[in-house]
Coordinates of C-alpha atoms in Angstrom, one line a residue:
M186 CA -118.4 57.2 107.6
K187 CA -115.5 58.2 106.1
K188 CA -113.8 62.0 104.9
G189 CA -116.0 63.8 103.5
N190 CA -119.4 61.4 104.8
L191 CA -119.6 59.5 101.6
P192 CA -121.3 55.7 103.0
L193 CA -118.3 53.5 101.1
E194 CA -120.4 50.4 101.4
K195 CA -122.5 52.0 99.5
I196 CA -120.8 52.9 96.5
K197 CA -120.6 49.3 94.1
K198 CA -120.3 51.3 91.0
I199 CA -117.8 53.8 90.2
L200 CA -118.0 55.8 87.5
I201 CA -114.3 57.7 86.1
V202 CA -114.9 60.7 84.1
R203 CA -111.8 61.0 81.5
P204 CA -113.1 61.7 77.7
D205 CA -110.2 63.8 76.9
A206 CA -106.4 64.0 76.3
I207 CA -105.0 60.6 75.5
G208 CA -102.0 61.7 77.3
D209 CA -104.5 62.8 80.7
M210 CA -106.5 59.9 80.5
V211 CA -103.0 57.7 81.2
L212 CA -102.4 59.9 84.2
T213 CA -105.0 59.0 85.4
L214 CA -104.6 55.0 85.4
P215 CA -102.9 55.0 88.8
C216 CA -106.0 56.2 90.4
I217 CA -108.3 53.9 88.7
K218 CA -105.8 50.6 89.5
A219 CA -105.7 52.4 93.2
I220 CA -109.2 52.4 93.4
K221 CA -109.5 48.6 92.2
D222 CA -106.7 47.7 93.9
T223 CA -108.6 49.2 97.7
Y224 CA -112.1 47.8 96.9
P225 CA -111.3 45.4 94.5
H226 CA -115.2 44.3 94.8
M227 CA -116.4 47.9 93.0
S228 CA -117.4 47.6 89.8
I229 CA -115.0 50.3 87.4
T230 CA -116.3 52.0 84.3
V231 CA -114.7 54.5 82.4
L232 CA -116.5 57.9 80.8
A233 CA -113.9 58.4 77.5
S234 CA -113.7 59.6 74.6
G235 CA -113.2 57.3 72.0
Y236 CA -108.9 56.9 71.8
N237 CA -109.2 56.5 75.3
A238 CA -110.6 54.0 75.3
K239 CA -108.5 51.7 72.5
V240 CA -106.2 52.8 74.8
I241 CA -107.6 51.3 78.5
E242 CA -109.1 48.4 76.4
H243 CA -106.8 45.9 77.2
L244 CA -107.2 47.0 81.1
D245 CA -108.5 44.3 83.5
Y246 CA -109.4 47.1 86.3
I247 CA -111.4 48.5 83.9
D248 CA -115.1 46.5 84.3
N249 CA -116.5 48.2 81.5
I250 CA -115.5 51.2 78.8
I251 CA -119.1 54.1 77.7
I252 CA -117.9 56.1 75.2
D253 CA -118.9 59.8 75.8
W254 CA -121.4 60.9 73.8
F255 CA -120.3 64.8 74.3
A256 CA -116.5 63.2 72.7
K257 CA -118.4 61.3 69.9
G258 CA -121.1 64.1 68.6
E259 CA -123.8 63.3 69.5
V260 CA -125.6 66.1 71.9
N261 CA -127.2 69.0 69.7
N262 CA -129.3 70.5 72.9
W263 CA -131.7 69.5 75.5
K264 CA -133.1 67.1 74.3
D265 CA -130.1 64.9 73.5
V266 CA -128.7 65.7 77.2
W267 CA -131.1 64.1 78.7
K268 CA -131.6 60.7 76.7
Y269 CA -128.0 60.5 77.3
S270 CA -128.9 61.8 81.1
R271 CA -131.4 58.5 80.6
F272 CA -128.8 55.7 79.3
L273 CA -126.5 56.8 82.7
K274 CA -129.0 56.2 84.8
K275 CA -129.9 53.1 83.4
E276 CA -126.0 52.0 84.6
N277 CA -127.4 52.7 88.0
F278 CA -123.7 54.1 89.4
D279 CA -123.8 54.5 92.8
A280 CA -120.6 57.7 93.0
A281 CA -118.5 59.3 89.7
V282 CA -115.5 60.5 90.3
H283 CA -114.3 63.7 88.0
F284 CA -111.2 63.7 86.4
Y285 CA -112.1 65.9 83.7
S286 CA -114.7 68.8 85.1
E287 CA -116.0 70.0 82.4
T288 CA -119.2 71.3 82.8
P289 CA -121.4 69.2 80.3
Q290 CA -121.0 65.8 81.5
I291 CA -120.8 66.6 85.1
W292 CA -124.4 68.3 84.7
T293 CA -125.3 65.2 82.8
S294 CA -124.7 62.6 85.3
V295 CA -126.4 64.7 87.7
L296 CA -129.7 65.0 85.3
A297 CA -128.8 60.6 86.2
R298 CA -128.9 61.1 89.5
I299 CA -125.4 59.5 90.3
P300 CA -125.7 60.4 94.4
Y301 CA -121.7 61.1 94.8
H302 CA -119.4 63.6 92.9
L303 CA -115.7 64.2 93.5
G304 CA -114.0 65.9 91.3
D305 CA -111.5 69.0 91.8
K306 CA -113.9 71.8 93.1
A307 CA -113.0 74.8 91.6
K308 CA -115.0 75.8 89.6
V309 CA -117.4 77.8 90.6
G310 CA -120.4 76.4 88.5
L311 CA -119.7 73.4 89.8
W312 CA -120.3 74.1 93.8
P313 CA -123.1 72.4 94.0
V314 CA -122.2 69.7 92.1
L315 CA -119.0 69.1 94.6
R316 CA -119.5 71.8 97.3
K317 CA -119.9 68.2 100.1
H318 CA -117.4 65.5 97.9
G319 CA -115.0 67.9 95.6
V320 CA -111.7 68.4 96.4
F321 CA -110.3 71.8 95.7
L322 CA -106.7 71.5 94.1
K323 CA -104.2 74.0 93.9
S324 CA -102.9 73.4 90.3
F325 CA -100.8 76.8 90.1
D326 CA -98.1 75.0 92.6
Q327 CA -96.2 73.0 90.2
T328 CA -94.0 71.1 92.8
K329 CA -96.8 69.0 92.0
H330 CA -97.3 65.7 90.2
V331 CA -100.6 65.6 87.9
I332 CA -100.9 62.4 88.9
D333 CA -100.7 63.6 93.2
Y334 CA -103.9 65.9 91.9
N335 CA -105.3 63.2 90.3
F336 CA -105.3 61.3 93.9
Q337 CA -106.0 64.4 96.0
L338 CA -109.3 63.7 94.2
L339 CA -109.4 60.2 95.6
E340 CA -109.6 61.3 99.0
P341 CA -112.8 60.8 100.0
L342 CA -112.4 57.5 98.8
N343 CA -109.4 57.1 100.8
V344 CA -107.5 55.5 98.1
K345 CA -104.3 56.4 98.8
K346 CA -101.6 57.1 96.1
P347 CA -98.9 53.6 95.6
T348 CA -95.9 54.2 96.6
N349 CA -94.4 51.7 93.3
L350 CA -95.5 54.0 90.4
K351 CA -94.1 52.3 87.9
Q352 CA -95.4 49.2 88.9
V353 CA -98.8 50.5 88.1
L354 CA -98.0 51.8 85.0
Y355 CA -95.6 48.7 83.8
P356 CA -96.4 46.0 84.9
D357 CA -94.5 43.0 84.5

């Protein structure tokens, strides 16, 4: 067991949740690449918006992309949430990293019975989900870049920020 009692040996399939703005997705890419570099055996699926999917579909370190049903406007009631959670459950994810810590996506992933959740546990309503493996981000600290905050969320996975981010963002 590693930090936060996260059983890294059991995590084979991970869901990265980032269905918001394109810039936020771009600032998450070094983290996704670092996860794949650290754990090449892990299958990485990104939950994205349709326009974010176009930005990441060519990246070889992302194994699969799911277009977020909320972003597509396909979730209108609890029945839809239940269908979406059943859809995600069939994927058998072992962990979810919530770079986008919004209530609908997090609780849908909980209903999908994803066992481990990493994210910013600063939101009181998400505390029950993120209390064990989440990280409290002090995002008001303007001396840090968003990429640094994103990497903080990966501490329970023991994923470190690469020293050369330029190489990650702009490979040869």
